[in-house]
DNA sequence: ATTATCTATAGATCTATAGATAATGC
DNA sequence: ATTATCTATAGATCTATAGATAATGC
């Protein structure tokens, strides 16, 4: 039942890709090794030939997810007609994203759990977060590098918190109201002058 | 081993209070019925005399936690010298709160998991969230009720997202930078004019 | 010969229930 | 007599490992 090197590399990719989706959908504790392996078409015993532990997969899956969603944000900014922050708001704070955590930013769906993860995992998240913040900082006009970064942080925090709140209620009116309110505020946050 | 009605009511209170803390600390799946009961000085078998299921406790614990933290926010606003939003930023986005999820707002620590909870739980969260938003709306000066509410939503989203991001990195410099950037932006978000 | 995967299982959880026990409160 | 709690356990997880199997790749 051995497979070729290429097949094995494909399997590894499939497992990480599945994990990156399912963790966002169910949380780190909401999906087990066995089911992730099943989704990749393998049995659970083969897992430990690929990874030392579930924790290692958590780390790799988060890196993958962050790389993907950062690339997506970059594309949205690059293709924006007019204010990139309006484009970011429409993309990130959409009804589609509220419903599907699977392929979207890790922070609204996994932020709380990440805070409880061991150092290796949190360290990987730090790298990804720095990447997002420097990407967003480049989409802000401001005098100093420092002020651009501060605005980028405040703006990204709004996006993440807005999605957390929109997802935490089952009332569709309130949920839509949250997405709209934050979307509307976002361009101002990204451009607002720092408090004197 | 039966106890008096008053003792039983005390036990119930203790279990809910423990759960409200431990869920915020470890997540809903990170702490079991047995350990929660141990913290209340009881054995796990007694749990089902108090609650129909763990899910029922999740709902009650979230209601309790939200009631407590809303009261705390109300107090911060009432006692603020000057801009209440500066006081809210100092209180909510503090280093102390970054470290201790236990007694603080449920959304940064449990927001992602709440989105995956059944209707009963999410419905309880909706009520609590409406309470927080109307409290915060009263702390905003704005022409219309609608504009005050929109600002309250955007501001609360920033607070929640800011804490999520600050907690998700183990880099103390980045974490402090996030808390400062969002704190600085918050009064502007709460007061900013809506985009035309 | 090496090794990726499979089958089977150990050992540790976790939620929930059943029946026994002992204290309350009519 | 009623009932809150305790002890014990069922049944279903979950992570991780051991040994067998069968295909790769020297």
Coordinates of C-alpha atoms (C1' of nucleotides) in Angstrom, one line a residue:
Chain A
X1 CA 0.0 0.0 0.0
X2 CA 3.0 2.2 -0.4
X3 CA 2.5 5.1 -2.9
X4 CA 4.9 7.1 -5.0
X5 CA 6.8 10.1 -3.7
X6 CA 4.6 12.4 -5.8
X7 CA 1.4 10.7 -4.5
X8 CA 2.6 11.1 -1.0
X9 CA 3.3 14.8 -1.5
X10 CA -0.2 15.1 -3.0
X11 CA -1.7 13.4 0.1
X12 CA 0.2 15.8 2.4
X13 CA -1.2 18.7 0.4
X14 CA -4.7 17.4 0.5
X15 CA -4.5 16.8 4.3
X16 CA -3.3 20.4 4.9
X17 CA -5.8 21.9 2.5
X18 CA -8.7 19.9 4.2
X19 CA -7.5 21.0 7.6
X20 CA -7.2 24.6 6.6
X21 CA -10.9 24.4 5.6
X22 CA -12.3 22.2 8.4
X23 CA -10.6 23.9 11.2
X24 CA -12.1 27.2 10.1
X25 CA -15.5 25.5 9.9
X26 CA -15.5 23.5 13.1
X27 CA -12.6 24.8 15.2
X28 CA -9.4 22.9 16.1
X29 CA -11.3 20.6 18.5
X30 CA -14.4 20.3 16.4
X31 CA -12.8 18.0 13.8
X32 CA -10.6 15.0 14.4
X33 CA -7.6 13.4 12.7
X34 CA -9.7 10.5 11.5
X35 CA -12.2 12.7 9.6
X36 CA -9.6 14.9 8.1
X37 CA -7.8 11.8 6.8
X38 CA -11.1 10.4 5.5
X39 CA -11.6 13.7 3.5
X40 CA -8.1 13.2 2.0
X41 CA -9.1 9.6 1.1
X42 CA -6.8 7.9 3.7
X43 CA -7.2 6.2 7.0
X44 CA -6.2 7.8 10.3
X45 CA -3.3 5.6 10.9
X46 CA -1.4 7.1 8.0
X47 CA -1.6 10.6 9.6
X48 CA 1.5 10.1 11.7
X49 CA 3.6 9.3 8.7
X50 CA 3.0 12.9 7.6
X51 CA 2.9 14.9 10.8
X52 CA 4.3 14.5 14.3
X53 CA 1.1 15.5 15.9
X54 CA -2.3 17.2 15.4
X55 CA -0.7 20.4 16.7
X56 CA 1.8 20.4 13.8
X57 CA -1.0 20.2 11.4
X58 CA -2.8 23.1 13.1
X59 CA 0.3 25.2 12.5
X60 CA 0.7 24.2 8.9
X61 CA -3.0 24.6 8.2
X62 CA -3.0 28.1 9.7
X63 CA 0.1 29.1 7.6
X64 CA -1.7 27.8 4.5
X65 CA -4.9 29.6 5.3
X66 CA -3.2 32.9 6.0
X67 CA -1.1 32.7 2.9
X68 CA -4.2 32.1 0.8
X69 CA -6.3 34.8 2.4
X70 CA -3.5 37.4 2.3
X71 CA -3.1 36.7 -1.4
X72 CA -6.9 37.2 -1.8
X73 CA -6.8 40.6 0.0
X74 CA -3.8 41.6 -2.1
X75 CA -5.8 40.8 -5.3
X76 CA -8.8 42.8 -4.0
X77 CA -6.7 45.8 -3.4
X78 CA -4.9 45.6 -6.7
X79 CA -8.2 45.3 -8.7
X80 CA -10.1 47.9 -6.7
X81 CA -11.7 50.7 -8.7
X82 CA -11.5 53.8 -6.6
X83 CA -11.0 53.5 -2.8
X84 CA -9.4 50.1 -2.0
X85 CA -11.0 50.2 1.5
X86 CA -14.5 50.3 0.0
X87 CA -13.5 47.2 -2.1
X88 CA -12.0 45.5 1.0
X89 CA -15.2 46.2 3.0
X90 CA -17.4 44.8 0.2
X91 CA -15.2 41.7 -0.1
X92 CA -14.4 41.0 3.5
X93 CA -17.7 42.1 5.2
X94 CA -20.0 40.4 2.7
X95 CA -23.0 38.1 3.4
X96 CA -21.1 35.4 1.6
X97 CA -18.2 35.5 4.0
X98 CA -20.5 35.7 7.0
X99 CA -22.0 32.3 6.0
X100 CA -18.8 30.6 4.8
X101 CA -16.0 30.7 7.3
X102 CA -14.4 27.8 5.3
X103 CA -12.3 29.8 2.8
X104 CA -12.0 33.1 4.6
X105 CA -9.7 34.9 7.1
X106 CA -8.8 32.8 10.1
X107 CA -9.2 35.5 12.8
X108 CA -13.0 35.7 13.0
X109 CA -13.5 32.0 13.1
X110 CA -10.4 30.9 15.1
X111 CA -9.1 34.0 16.8
X112 CA -10.3 33.0 20.3
X113 CA -8.9 29.5 20.0
X114 CA -5.6 30.7 18.6
X115 CA -5.1 32.7 21.8
X116 CA -5.1 29.4 23.7
X117 CA -2.7 27.6 21.3
X118 CA 0.9 26.8 22.2
X119 CA 3.8 29.0 21.1
X120 CA 4.6 27.3 17.8
X121 CA 1.1 27.9 16.5
X122 CA 0.9 31.5 17.8
X123 CA 4.3 32.2 16.3
X124 CA 3.2 31.2 12.9
X125 CA 0.1 33.3 13.3
X126 CA 2.3 36.3 14.2
X127 CA 4.1 36.0 10.9
X128 CA 0.9 35.9 9.0
X129 CA -0.6 38.8 10.8
X130 CA 2.5 40.9 10.2
X131 CA 2.1 40.1 6.5
X132 CA -1.5 41.2 6.4
X133 CA -0.8 44.4 8.3
X134 CA 2.1 45.4 6.1
X135 CA -0.1 44.7 3.0
X136 CA -2.9 46.8 4.4
X137 CA -0.5 49.5 5.4
X138 CA 0.5 49.9 1.8
X139 CA -3.1 50.6 0.9
X140 CA -3.2 53.6 3.2
X141 CA -2.2 57.1 2.4
X142 CA -0.6 58.8 5.4
X143 CA 2.3 61.0 6.2
X144 CA 4.4 58.7 8.2
X145 CA 5.0 54.9 8.1
X146 CA 3.9 54.8 11.7
X147 CA 0.6 56.5 11.1
X148 CA -0.1 54.2 8.1
X149 CA 0.5 51.2 10.2
X150 CA -1.7 52.4 13.0
X151 CA -4.5 53.0 10.6
X152 CA -4.0 49.6 9.1
X153 CA -4.2 47.9 12.5
X154 CA -7.4 49.8 13.5
X155 CA -9.0 49.0 10.1
X156 CA -8.2 45.3 10.3
X157 CA -9.4 45.1 13.8
X158 CA -12.7 46.5 12.7
X159 CA -13.0 44.0 9.9
X160 CA -12.2 41.1 12.2
X161 CA -14.5 42.3 15.0
X162 CA -17.3 43.1 12.6
X163 CA -17.3 39.6 11.2
X164 CA -17.1 38.1 14.7
X165 CA -20.2 40.1 15.7
X166 CA -22.1 39.5 12.5
X167 CA -21.5 35.7 12.9
X168 CA -22.4 35.5 16.5
X169 CA -26.1 36.4 16.1
X170 CA -28.7 34.4 14.2
X171 CA -30.9 37.5 13.7
X172 CA -30.4 38.3 10.0
X173 CA -31.4 41.9 10.4
X174 CA -28.9 42.6 13.2
X175 CA -26.2 40.6 11.4
X176 CA -26.7 42.6 8.1
X177 CA -26.8 45.9 10.1
X178 CA -23.4 45.1 11.6
X179 CA -21.8 44.3 8.3
X180 CA -23.2 47.5 6.8
X181 CA -22.2 49.7 9.7
X182 CA -18.6 48.5 9.8
X183 CA -18.4 48.6 6.0
X184 CA -19.5 52.2 6.0
X185 CA -17.0 53.1 8.8
X186 CA -14.0 51.3 7.3
X187 CA -12.9 53.9 4.7
X188 CA -13.0 56.5 7.4
X189 CA -11.0 54.4 9.8
X190 CA -8.3 53.7 7.2
X191 CA -8.1 57.4 6.3
X192 CA -8.9 59.2 9.6
X193 CA -6.4 61.6 11.1
X194 CA -4.8 60.4 14.3
X195 CA -6.1 61.9 17.5
X196 CA -3.9 64.9 18.4
Chain B
X1 CA -26.3 13.6 50.7
X2 CA -29.3 15.8 49.9
X3 CA -28.8 19.5 50.7
X4 CA -31.2 22.3 51.5
X5 CA -33.0 24.3 48.9
X6 CA -30.8 27.3 49.6
X7 CA -27.6 25.2 49.3
X8 CA -28.8 23.8 46.0
X9 CA -29.5 27.3 44.7
X10 CA -26.0 28.3 45.8
X11 CA -24.6 25.2 44.0
X12 CA -26.4 26.2 40.8
X13 CA -25.0 29.7 41.1
X14 CA -21.5 28.4 41.6
X15 CA -21.7 26.1 38.6
X16 CA -22.9 28.9 36.3
X17 CA -20.3 31.3 37.7
X18 CA -17.5 28.7 37.2
X19 CA -18.7 27.9 33.7
X20 CA -18.8 31.6 32.8
X21 CA -15.2 31.9 33.7
X22 CA -13.8 28.6 32.5
X23 CA -15.6 28.7 29.1
X24 CA -14.0 32.1 28.4
X25 CA -10.6 30.7 29.5
X26 CA -10.7 27.3 27.7
X27 CA -13.5 27.5 25.2
X28 CA -16.7 25.4 25.4
X29 CA -14.9 22.2 24.4
X30 CA -11.8 22.9 26.4
X31 CA -13.5 22.2 29.8
X32 CA -15.7 19.3 30.8
X33 CA -18.7 18.9 33.0
X34 CA -16.6 16.9 35.5
X35 CA -14.1 19.7 36.1
X36 CA -16.7 22.4 36.3
X37 CA -18.5 20.4 39.0
X38 CA -15.2 19.8 40.8
X39 CA -14.6 23.6 40.9
X40 CA -18.1 24.0 42.5
X41 CA -17.2 21.3 45.0
X42 CA -19.5 18.6 43.6
X43 CA -19.2 15.4 41.5
X44 CA -20.1 15.2 37.9
X45 CA -23.1 13.0 38.5
X46 CA -25.0 15.9 40.2
X47 CA -24.7 18.1 37.1
X48 CA -27.8 16.7 35.5
X49 CA -30.0 17.5 38.5
X50 CA -29.2 21.1 37.7
X51 CA -29.2 21.3 33.9
X52 CA -30.6 19.2 31.1
X53 CA -27.4 19.3 29.2
X54 CA -24.0 21.0 28.8
X55 CA -25.6 23.1 26.1
X56 CA -28.0 24.5 28.6
X57 CA -25.1 25.5 30.8
X58 CA -23.4 27.1 27.9
X59 CA -26.4 29.3 27.3
X60 CA -26.8 30.2 31.0
X61 CA -23.1 30.9 31.4
X62 CA -23.1 33.2 28.4
X63 CA -26.1 35.1 29.7
X64 CA -24.4 35.5 33.0
X65 CA -21.1 36.6 31.4
X66 CA -22.7 39.2 29.2
X67 CA -24.8 40.6 32.0
X68 CA -21.7 41.1 34.1
X69 CA -19.6 42.6 31.4
X70 CA -22.4 44.9 30.2
X71 CA -22.7 46.2 33.8
X72 CA -19.0 46.8 33.8
X73 CA -19.0 48.8 30.6
X74 CA -21.9 50.8 31.9
X75 CA -19.9 51.6 35.0
X76 CA -16.9 52.7 33.0
X77 CA -19.0 55.0 30.9
X78 CA -20.8 56.5 34.0
X79 CA -17.5 57.1 35.8
X80 CA -15.6 58.4 32.8
X81 CA -13.9 61.8 33.2
X82 CA -14.1 63.4 29.8
X83 CA -14.6 61.3 26.7
X84 CA -16.3 58.0 27.6
X85 CA -14.7 56.4 24.6
X86 CA -11.2 57.1 25.9
X87 CA -12.2 55.5 29.2
X88 CA -13.7 52.5 27.3
X89 CA -10.5 52.1 25.3
X90 CA -8.4 52.2 28.4
X91 CA -10.6 49.7 30.1
X92 CA -11.4 47.3 27.4
X93 CA -8.1 47.3 25.4
X94 CA -5.8 47.0 28.4
X95 CA -2.9 44.7 28.9
X96 CA -4.8 43.3 31.9
X97 CA -7.7 42.2 29.7
X98 CA -5.4 40.8 27.0
X99 CA -4.0 38.4 29.6
X100 CA -7.2 37.6 31.4
X101 CA -10.0 36.4 29.2
X102 CA -11.7 34.9 32.3
X103 CA -13.7 37.9 33.5
X104 CA -13.9 39.9 30.3
X105 CA -16.2 40.3 27.3
X106 CA -17.2 37.0 25.7
X107 CA -16.7 38.0 22.1
X108 CA -12.9 38.0 21.7
X109 CA -12.5 34.7 23.5
X110 CA -15.6 32.8 22.3
X111 CA -16.9 34.7 19.3
X112 CA -15.7 32.1 16.8
X113 CA -17.2 29.3 18.7
X114 CA -20.5 31.1 19.3
X115 CA -20.9 31.2 15.5
X116 CA -21.0 27.4 15.6
X117 CA -23.4 27.0 18.5
X118 CA -27.1 25.9 18.2
X119 CA -29.9 28.4 17.9
X120 CA -30.7 28.6 21.7
X121 CA -27.2 29.7 22.5
X122 CA -27.0 32.2 19.6
X123 CA -30.3 33.6 20.5
X124 CA -29.2 34.4 24.0
X125 CA -26.0 36.0 22.6
X126 CA -28.2 38.2 20.3
X127 CA -30.1 39.6 23.3
X128 CA -26.8 40.4 25.1
X129 CA -25.3 42.0 22.1
X130 CA -28.3 44.2 21.5
X131 CA -28.0 45.3 25.1
X132 CA -24.3 46.2 24.7
X133 CA -25.0 48.1 21.4
X134 CA -27.8 50.2 22.9
X135 CA -25.7 51.0 25.9
X136 CA -22.8 52.1 23.7
X137 CA -25.2 54.0 21.4
X138 CA -26.2 56.1 24.4
X139 CA -22.6 57.1 24.9
X140 CA -22.4 58.6 21.4
X141 CA -23.4 62.1 20.3
X142 CA -24.9 62.1 16.9
X143 CA -27.9 63.7 15.1
X144 CA -30.0 60.6 14.4
X145 CA -30.6 57.4 16.4
X146 CA -29.5 55.5 13.3
X147 CA -26.2 57.3 13.1
X148 CA -25.5 56.8 16.8
X149 CA -26.2 53.1 16.4
X150 CA -24.0 52.7 13.4
X151 CA -21.1 54.3 15.2
X152 CA -21.7 52.1 18.3
X153 CA -21.5 49.0 16.1
X154 CA -18.3 50.1 14.3
X155 CA -16.7 51.1 17.6
X156 CA -17.6 47.8 19.3
X157 CA -16.4 45.8 16.3
X158 CA -13.0 47.6 16.7
X159 CA -12.8 46.8 20.3
X160 CA -13.6 43.1 19.8
X161 CA -11.3 42.7 16.8
X162 CA -8.5 44.6 18.5
X163 CA -8.6 42.2 21.4
X164 CA -8.8 39.2 19.1
X165 CA -5.7 40.3 17.2
X166 CA -3.8 41.4 20.4
X167 CA -4.4 37.9 21.9
X168 CA -3.5 36.0 18.8
X169 CA 0.2 36.9 18.8
X170 CA 2.7 36.0 21.4
X171 CA 4.9 38.9 20.3
X172 CA 4.5 41.5 23.1
X173 CA 5.6 44.4 21.0
X174 CA 3.0 43.7 18.2
X175 CA 0.4 42.9 20.8
X176 CA 0.9 46.2 22.6
X177 CA 1.0 48.0 19.3
X178 CA -2.4 46.6 18.3
X179 CA -4.0 47.7 21.6
X180 CA -2.5 51.2 21.3
X181 CA -3.5 51.6 17.7
X182 CA -7.1 50.6 18.3
X183 CA -7.4 52.6 21.5
X184 CA -6.2 55.7 19.7
X185 CA -8.6 55.2 16.8
X186 CA -11.6 54.4 19.0
X187 CA -12.8 57.9 20.0
X188 CA -12.6 58.9 16.3
X189 CA -14.7 55.9 15.2
X190 CA -17.3 56.6 17.8
X191 CA -17.5 60.2 16.8
X192 CA -16.7 60.2 13.1
X193 CA -19.1 61.6 10.6
X194 CA -20.8 58.9 8.4
X195 CA -19.5 58.7 4.9
X196 CA -21.8 60.8 2.6
Chain C
dA1 C1' 15.1 -3.2 1.1
dT2 C1' 12.5 0.5 2.2
dT3 C1' 8.4 2.7 3.4
dA4 C1' 3.4 4.8 2.9
dT5 C1' -0.7 3.1 4.3
dC6 C1' -3.9 0.0 6.7
dT7 C1' -5.9 -2.5 10.5
dA8 C1' -6.3 -2.9 15.2
dT9 C1' -6.0 -1.2 19.6
dA10 C1' -4.3 1.2 23.9
dG11 C1' -5.4 4.7 26.9
dA12 C1' -7.5 8.8 27.9
dT13 C1' -10.9 11.6 27.5
dC14 C1' -16.1 13.2 27.4
dT15 C1' -21.4 13.4 28.0
dA16 C1' -25.1 11.3 30.0
dT17 C1' -27.6 7.9 32.8
dA18 C1' -28.9 4.4 36.6
dG19 C1' -29.2 3.1 41.1
dA20 C1' -27.6 3.8 45.9
dT21 C1' -27.2 6.9 49.7
dA22 C1' -28.3 10.2 53.1
dA23 C1' -30.2 14.5 54.3
dT24 C1' -34.3 17.7 54.0
dG25 C1' -38.8 19.0 54.9
dC26 C1' -43.6 17.7 54.9
Chain D
dA1 C1' -41.5 10.5 51.4
dT2 C1' -38.8 13.2 48.6
dT3 C1' -34.7 14.4 46.4
dA4 C1' -29.7 16.4 45.8
dT5 C1' -25.7 14.2 45.4
dC6 C1' -22.5 10.3 44.9
dT7 C1' -20.6 6.1 42.8
dA8 C1' -20.1 3.4 38.9
dT9 C1' -20.5 2.8 34.3
dA10 C1' -22.2 2.8 29.3
dG11 C1' -21.1 4.3 25.0
dA12 C1' -18.9 7.4 22.1
dT13 C1' -15.4 9.9 21.1
dC14 C1' -10.2 11.3 20.4
dT15 C1' -4.9 11.2 19.8
dA16 C1' -1.3 8.2 19.1
dT17 C1' 1.2 3.8 18.4
dA18 C1' 2.4 -1.1 16.9
dG19 C1' 2.7 -4.5 13.6
dA20 C1' 1.1 -6.2 9.0
dT21 C1' 0.8 -5.4 4.1
dA22 C1' 1.9 -4.2 -0.4
dA23 C1' 3.9 -1.1 -3.6
dT24 C1' 8.0 1.8 -4.8
dG25 C1' 12.5 2.5 -6.2
dC26 C1' 17.4 1.4 -5.5

